[in-house]
Amino acid sequence: QSVLTQPPSVSGAPGQRVTISCTGSSSNIGSNYYVHWYQQLPGTAPKLLIYSNTKRPSGVPDRFSGSKSGTSASLVISGLQAEDEADYYCQSFDSSLSGPVVFGGGTKLTVL
Amino acid sequence: QVQLQESGPGLVKPSETLSLTCSVSGGSISGYYWSWLRQSPGKGLEWIGYIYYGGSTNYNPSLKSRVTISVDASKKYFSLKLSSVTASDTAMYYCVRGNYYDSNAYIVFEDWGQGTLVTVSS
């Protein structure tokens, strides 16, 4: 199983807001290591979506936002659009024998 | 914008060595962490390892005994070798440019190749 835990799936209707969680532990997120998020559209390579918990690379719509608290992080997608249907992965640093690079298992977002 | 392109055999026999190359174009190879990640069919992302342009490496502990990543900075490509493969190594393999931000962010995977599917089968 993955070091970071994500829900396998979430869903929402167009225009709604959805949240994807990423839960870690004291050896990663809880030790103030930052979280990065990637979006993988069907049949394509992953793409950086959010880095360092809250920052958006150039070109990423501000509908996507990130936050972190304690041993967890969240990706929020507001104003859901059909083209947001994808898999989302969180990534962080881990100081245990599992690291240094660890990912969540991924969350499938379905736009209803 | 940097572009990365994976190349190598799409079929490898069990117990043999998987060898892939990633060519880098449109950007400098200096200052970055050139990485390999993979994704088994229907599964999540797994980090395999990285090589800094200067040559230092770091590998996933679960794969460390079988992985070698090398770089040829002058020719702007880096390579992956994974030995003693089994069916569980069947996956889409991505070459990725990683950027070190700071001690909290560590490495962010900024640019990805399109991926190459490698199947392990006799």
mmCIF file of C-alpha atoms in Angstrom:
data_model
loop_
_atom_site.group_PDB
_atom_site.id
_atom_site.type_symbol
_atom_site.label_atom_id
_atom_site.label_comp_id
_atom_site.label_asym_id
_atom_site.label_seq_id
_atom_site.Cartn_x
_atom_site.Cartn_y
_atom_site.Cartn_z
ATOM 1 C CA GLN A 1 0.000 0.000 0.000
ATOM 2 C CA SER A 2 1.033 3.604 -0.518
ATOM 3 C CA VAL A 3 2.783 5.657 2.152
ATOM 4 C CA LEU A 4 0.355 8.522 1.530
ATOM 5 C CA THR A 5 -3.346 7.671 1.668
ATOM 6 C CA GLN A 6 -5.873 9.057 -0.785
ATOM 7 C CA PRO A 7 -9.523 8.124 -1.316
ATOM 8 C CA PRO A 8 -9.822 5.840 -4.355
ATOM 9 C CA SER A 9 -12.537 7.951 -5.890
ATOM 10 C CA VAL A 10 -14.508 11.171 -5.570
ATOM 11 C CA SER A 11 -17.216 12.650 -7.734
ATOM 12 C CA GLY A 12 -19.089 15.867 -8.275
ATOM 13 C CA ALA A 13 -21.419 17.612 -10.668
ATOM 14 C CA PRO A 14 -20.263 20.379 -12.988
ATOM 15 C CA GLY A 15 -19.882 23.644 -11.108
ATOM 16 C CA GLN A 16 -19.508 21.961 -7.731
ATOM 17 C CA ARG A 17 -16.500 21.899 -5.463
ATOM 18 C CA VAL A 18 -14.648 18.692 -4.603
ATOM 19 C CA THR A 19 -11.872 17.958 -2.148
ATOM 20 C CA ILE A 20 -9.268 15.224 -2.411
ATOM 21 C CA SER A 21 -7.392 14.376 0.752
ATOM 22 C CA CYS A 22 -3.867 13.064 1.179
ATOM 23 C CA THR A 23 -3.051 11.659 4.600
ATOM 24 C CA GLY A 24 0.475 10.996 5.731
ATOM 25 C CA SER A 25 2.370 10.619 8.981
ATOM 26 C CA SER A 26 5.070 12.107 11.163
ATOM 27 C CA SER A 27 7.780 10.942 8.759
ATOM 28 C CA ASN A 28 6.430 12.925 5.837
ATOM 29 C CA ILE A 29 3.666 15.540 5.784
ATOM 30 C CA GLY A 30 3.623 15.812 9.567
ATOM 31 C CA SER A 31 7.287 16.829 9.611
ATOM 32 C CA ASN A 32 6.561 19.886 7.503
ATOM 33 C CA TYR A 33 7.552 18.320 4.231
ATOM 34 C CA TYR A 34 5.561 19.883 1.452
ATOM 35 C CA VAL A 35 2.988 18.179 -0.728
ATOM 36 C CA HIS A 36 2.801 18.290 -4.501
ATOM 37 C CA TRP A 37 -0.163 17.277 -6.650
ATOM 38 C CA TYR A 38 -0.270 15.827 -10.152
ATOM 39 C CA GLN A 39 -3.162 15.464 -12.570
ATOM 40 C CA GLN A 40 -3.241 12.540 -14.980
ATOM 41 C CA LEU A 41 -5.820 12.868 -17.726
ATOM 42 C CA PRO A 42 -6.928 9.598 -19.341
ATOM 43 C CA GLY A 43 -4.215 8.087 -21.520
ATOM 44 C CA THR A 44 -1.670 10.792 -20.802
ATOM 45 C CA ALA A 45 1.371 11.370 -18.609
ATOM 46 C CA PRO A 46 0.915 13.061 -15.241
ATOM 47 C CA LYS A 47 1.227 16.830 -15.082
ATOM 48 C CA LEU A 48 2.289 19.010 -12.154
ATOM 49 C CA LEU A 49 -0.794 20.734 -10.750
ATOM 50 C CA ILE A 50 0.166 22.143 -7.334
ATOM 51 C CA TYR A 51 3.584 22.307 -5.704
ATOM 52 C CA SER A 52 4.807 23.200 -2.231
ATOM 53 C CA ASN A 53 1.317 22.725 -0.772
ATOM 54 C CA THR A 54 -0.339 25.745 -2.328
ATOM 55 C CA LYS A 55 1.493 27.031 -5.408
ATOM 56 C CA ARG A 56 0.229 26.717 -8.961
ATOM 57 C CA PRO A 57 2.567 26.418 -11.947
ATOM 58 C CA SER A 58 1.969 28.850 -14.745
ATOM 59 C CA GLY A 59 -1.072 27.884 -16.773
ATOM 60 C CA VAL A 60 -2.930 26.002 -14.039
ATOM 61 C CA PRO A 61 -6.362 27.578 -13.464
ATOM 62 C CA ASP A 62 -7.028 29.116 -10.071
ATOM 63 C CA ARG A 63 -9.941 26.704 -9.707
ATOM 64 C CA PHE A 64 -7.298 24.342 -8.367
ATOM 65 C CA SER A 65 -5.972 25.050 -4.893
ATOM 66 C CA GLY A 66 -4.042 23.180 -2.232
ATOM 67 C CA SER A 67 -3.675 23.299 1.513
ATOM 68 C CA LYS A 68 -1.906 21.415 4.288
ATOM 69 C CA SER A 69 -2.622 20.916 7.968
ATOM 70 C CA GLY A 70 -0.918 18.557 10.372
ATOM 71 C CA THR A 71 -0.322 15.215 8.717
ATOM 72 C CA SER A 72 -2.739 15.819 5.842
ATOM 73 C CA ALA A 73 -3.052 17.855 2.685
ATOM 74 C CA SER A 74 -5.977 18.630 0.438
ATOM 75 C CA LEU A 75 -6.546 19.462 -3.193
ATOM 76 C CA VAL A 76 -9.676 21.503 -3.844
ATOM 77 C CA ILE A 77 -11.223 21.858 -7.270
ATOM 78 C CA SER A 78 -13.850 24.587 -7.513
ATOM 79 C CA GLY A 79 -16.263 25.143 -10.366
ATOM 80 C CA LEU A 80 -15.848 21.555 -11.505
ATOM 81 C CA GLN A 81 -15.621 21.067 -15.267
ATOM 82 C CA ALA A 82 -15.951 17.948 -17.394
ATOM 83 C CA GLU A 83 -12.307 18.178 -18.423
ATOM 84 C CA ASP A 84 -11.246 17.854 -14.787
ATOM 85 C CA GLU A 85 -12.131 14.166 -14.889
ATOM 86 C CA ALA A 86 -8.770 12.546 -14.216
ATOM 87 C CA ASP A 87 -6.628 10.758 -11.664
ATOM 88 C CA TYR A 88 -4.948 12.913 -9.034
ATOM 89 C CA TYR A 89 -1.807 11.982 -7.082
ATOM 90 C CA CYS A 90 -0.126 13.567 -4.086
ATOM 91 C CA GLN A 91 3.627 13.337 -3.483
ATOM 92 C CA SER A 92 5.907 14.260 -0.609
ATOM 93 C CA PHE A 93 9.267 13.574 0.996
ATOM 94 C CA ASP A 94 9.523 10.752 3.538
ATOM 95 C CA SER A 95 12.344 10.472 6.050
ATOM 96 C CA SER A 96 11.762 6.786 6.793
ATOM 97 C CA LEU A 97 13.073 3.776 4.902
ATOM 98 C CA SER A 98 10.178 4.198 2.463
ATOM 99 C CA GLY A 99 11.539 7.456 1.077
ATOM 100 C CA PRO A 100 12.700 9.825 0.034
ATOM 101 C CA VAL A 101 10.030 10.193 -2.655
ATOM 102 C CA VAL A 102 6.575 8.842 -1.837
ATOM 103 C CA PHE A 103 3.220 9.059 -3.588
ATOM 104 C CA GLY A 104 -0.388 8.567 -2.687
ATOM 105 C CA GLY A 105 -2.288 5.777 -4.376
ATOM 106 C CA GLY A 106 -4.236 8.188 -6.525
ATOM 107 C CA THR A 107 -7.829 9.404 -6.618
ATOM 108 C CA LYS A 108 -10.133 9.015 -9.591
ATOM 109 C CA LEU A 109 -12.308 12.106 -10.022
ATOM 110 C CA THR A 110 -15.558 11.526 -11.877
ATOM 111 C CA VAL A 111 -17.557 14.498 -13.135
ATOM 112 C CA LEU A 112 -21.179 13.445 -13.041
ATOM 113 C CA GLN B 1 10.040 24.143 -22.850
ATOM 114 C CA VAL B 2 12.043 21.000 -22.153
ATOM 115 C CA GLN B 3 10.954 17.840 -23.904
ATOM 116 C CA LEU B 4 11.717 14.304 -22.820
ATOM 117 C CA GLN B 5 11.425 11.196 -24.947
ATOM 118 C CA GLU B 6 11.754 7.631 -23.722
ATOM 119 C CA SER B 7 13.055 4.859 -25.946
ATOM 120 C CA GLY B 8 13.806 1.184 -25.565
ATOM 121 C CA PRO B 9 12.385 -2.309 -26.047
ATOM 122 C CA GLY B 10 8.698 -2.739 -25.363
ATOM 123 C CA LEU B 11 9.108 -6.406 -24.497
ATOM 124 C CA VAL B 12 11.628 -7.905 -22.085
ATOM 125 C CA LYS B 13 11.955 -11.540 -21.037
ATOM 126 C CA PRO B 14 11.764 -12.539 -17.375
ATOM 127 C CA SER B 15 15.133 -12.521 -15.570
ATOM 128 C CA GLU B 16 16.646 -10.213 -18.184
ATOM 129 C CA THR B 17 17.587 -6.534 -17.839
ATOM 130 C CA LEU B 18 15.220 -3.748 -18.839
ATOM 131 C CA SER B 19 17.073 -0.856 -20.485
ATOM 132 C CA LEU B 20 15.524 2.498 -21.335
ATOM 133 C CA THR B 21 16.949 5.812 -22.500
ATOM 134 C CA CYS B 22 15.521 9.308 -22.186
ATOM 135 C CA SER B 23 16.631 12.060 -24.532
ATOM 136 C CA VAL B 24 16.383 15.635 -23.316
ATOM 137 C CA SER B 25 15.796 18.524 -25.677
ATOM 138 C CA GLY B 26 14.881 22.176 -25.392
ATOM 139 C CA GLY B 27 16.590 22.784 -22.096
ATOM 140 C CA SER B 28 19.707 22.373 -20.008
ATOM 141 C CA ILE B 29 20.526 19.121 -18.314
ATOM 142 C CA SER B 30 22.454 20.980 -15.619
ATOM 143 C CA GLY B 31 20.977 21.572 -12.192
ATOM 144 C CA TYR B 32 18.164 19.046 -12.343
ATOM 145 C CA TYR B 33 17.312 15.634 -10.966
ATOM 146 C CA TRP B 34 16.651 13.319 -13.883
ATOM 147 C CA SER B 35 14.192 10.713 -12.731
ATOM 148 C CA TRP B 36 12.430 7.540 -13.685
ATOM 149 C CA LEU B 37 8.942 6.712 -12.476
ATOM 150 C CA ARG B 38 6.635 3.911 -13.453
ATOM 151 C CA GLN B 39 2.960 3.026 -13.358
ATOM 152 C CA SER B 40 1.756 -0.565 -13.466
ATOM 153 C CA PRO B 41 -1.448 -1.115 -15.466
ATOM 154 C CA GLY B 42 -4.359 0.351 -13.559
ATOM 155 C CA LYS B 43 -2.137 1.298 -10.617
ATOM 156 C CA GLY B 44 -0.567 4.384 -9.112
ATOM 157 C CA LEU B 45 2.764 6.108 -9.583
ATOM 158 C CA GLU B 46 6.001 4.630 -8.248
ATOM 159 C CA TRP B 47 9.280 6.527 -8.059
ATOM 160 C CA ILE B 48 12.210 4.403 -9.262
ATOM 161 C CA GLY B 49 15.097 6.807 -8.722
ATOM 162 C CA TYR B 50 16.950 9.850 -9.920
ATOM 163 C CA ILE B 51 20.367 11.005 -10.981
ATOM 164 C CA TYR B 52 21.621 14.525 -10.452
ATOM 165 C CA TYR B 53 23.313 15.964 -13.519
ATOM 166 C CA GLY B 54 26.613 15.752 -11.658
ATOM 167 C CA GLY B 55 26.195 11.995 -11.302
ATOM 168 C CA SER B 56 24.946 11.355 -7.761
ATOM 169 C CA THR B 57 22.024 8.950 -7.524
ATOM 170 C CA ASN B 58 19.192 8.009 -5.192
ATOM 171 C CA TYR B 59 16.958 4.987 -5.646
ATOM 172 C CA ASN B 60 13.698 3.656 -4.283
ATOM 173 C CA PRO B 61 14.722 1.330 -1.428
ATOM 174 C CA SER B 62 12.403 -1.380 -2.726
ATOM 175 C CA LEU B 63 14.173 -1.431 -6.114
ATOM 176 C CA LYS B 64 17.674 -0.318 -5.146
ATOM 177 C CA SER B 65 19.355 -3.697 -5.583
ATOM 178 C CA ARG B 66 18.210 -3.931 -9.200
ATOM 179 C CA VAL B 67 18.359 -0.333 -10.459
ATOM 180 C CA THR B 68 21.081 1.685 -12.139
ATOM 181 C CA ILE B 69 20.506 5.180 -13.519
ATOM 182 C CA SER B 70 23.211 6.924 -15.504
ATOM 183 C CA VAL B 71 23.539 10.212 -17.360
ATOM 184 C CA ASP B 72 25.490 11.464 -20.342
ATOM 185 C CA ALA B 73 25.334 15.217 -19.911
ATOM 186 C CA SER B 74 27.270 15.957 -23.086
ATOM 187 C CA LYS B 75 24.807 14.010 -25.175
ATOM 188 C CA LYS B 76 21.800 15.096 -23.102
ATOM 189 C CA TYR B 77 20.354 11.747 -22.267
ATOM 190 C CA PHE B 78 19.950 9.554 -19.206
ATOM 191 C CA SER B 79 19.278 5.865 -18.862
ATOM 192 C CA LEU B 80 17.593 3.270 -16.689
ATOM 193 C CA LYS B 81 18.649 -0.326 -16.179
ATOM 194 C CA LEU B 82 16.472 -2.658 -14.121
ATOM 195 C CA SER B 83 17.845 -6.157 -13.709
ATOM 196 C CA SER B 84 16.220 -9.531 -13.054
ATOM 197 C CA VAL B 85 12.805 -8.372 -14.185
ATOM 198 C CA THR B 86 9.596 -10.265 -13.504
ATOM 199 C CA ALA B 87 6.016 -9.813 -14.631
ATOM 200 C CA SER B 88 5.499 -7.341 -11.782
ATOM 201 C CA ASP B 89 7.865 -4.947 -13.566
ATOM 202 C CA THR B 90 5.412 -4.618 -16.445
ATOM 203 C CA ALA B 91 4.513 -0.939 -16.464
ATOM 204 C CA MET B 92 4.478 2.388 -18.233
ATOM 205 C CA TYR B 93 7.881 3.940 -17.600
ATOM 206 C CA TYR B 94 8.204 7.728 -17.503
ATOM 207 C CA CYS B 95 11.332 9.827 -17.619
ATOM 208 C CA VAL B 96 10.873 13.042 -15.695
ATOM 209 C CA ARG B 97 12.749 16.231 -14.937
ATOM 210 C CA GLY B 98 12.841 16.872 -11.225
ATOM 211 C CA ASN B 99 13.693 20.205 -9.666
ATOM 212 C CA TYR B 100 14.954 20.606 -6.104
ATOM 213 C CA TYR B 101 13.223 23.535 -4.445
ATOM 214 C CA ASP B 102 14.310 23.423 -0.804
ATOM 215 C CA SER B 103 14.614 21.027 2.120
ATOM 216 C CA ASN B 104 10.864 21.081 2.745
ATOM 217 C CA ALA B 105 9.656 20.698 -0.819
ATOM 218 C CA TYR B 106 12.500 18.374 -1.836
ATOM 219 C CA ILE B 107 12.025 17.404 -5.488
ATOM 220 C CA VAL B 108 9.111 18.421 -7.672
ATOM 221 C CA PHE B 109 8.532 16.521 -10.900
ATOM 222 C CA GLU B 110 8.026 19.358 -13.332
ATOM 223 C CA ASP B 111 8.248 17.875 -16.815
ATOM 224 C CA TRP B 112 7.300 14.391 -17.961
ATOM 225 C CA GLY B 113 7.935 12.301 -21.026
ATOM 226 C CA GLN B 114 4.959 10.664 -22.697
ATOM 227 C CA GLY B 115 5.943 7.280 -21.257
ATOM 228 C CA THR B 116 6.860 3.957 -22.778
ATOM 229 C CA LEU B 117 5.110 0.686 -22.034
ATOM 230 C CA VAL B 118 7.377 -2.192 -21.115
ATOM 231 C CA THR B 119 5.943 -5.689 -20.882
ATOM 232 C CA VAL B 120 7.825 -8.506 -19.182
ATOM 233 C CA SER B 121 6.892 -11.789 -20.790
ATOM 234 C CA SER B 122 8.528 -14.813 -22.340
#
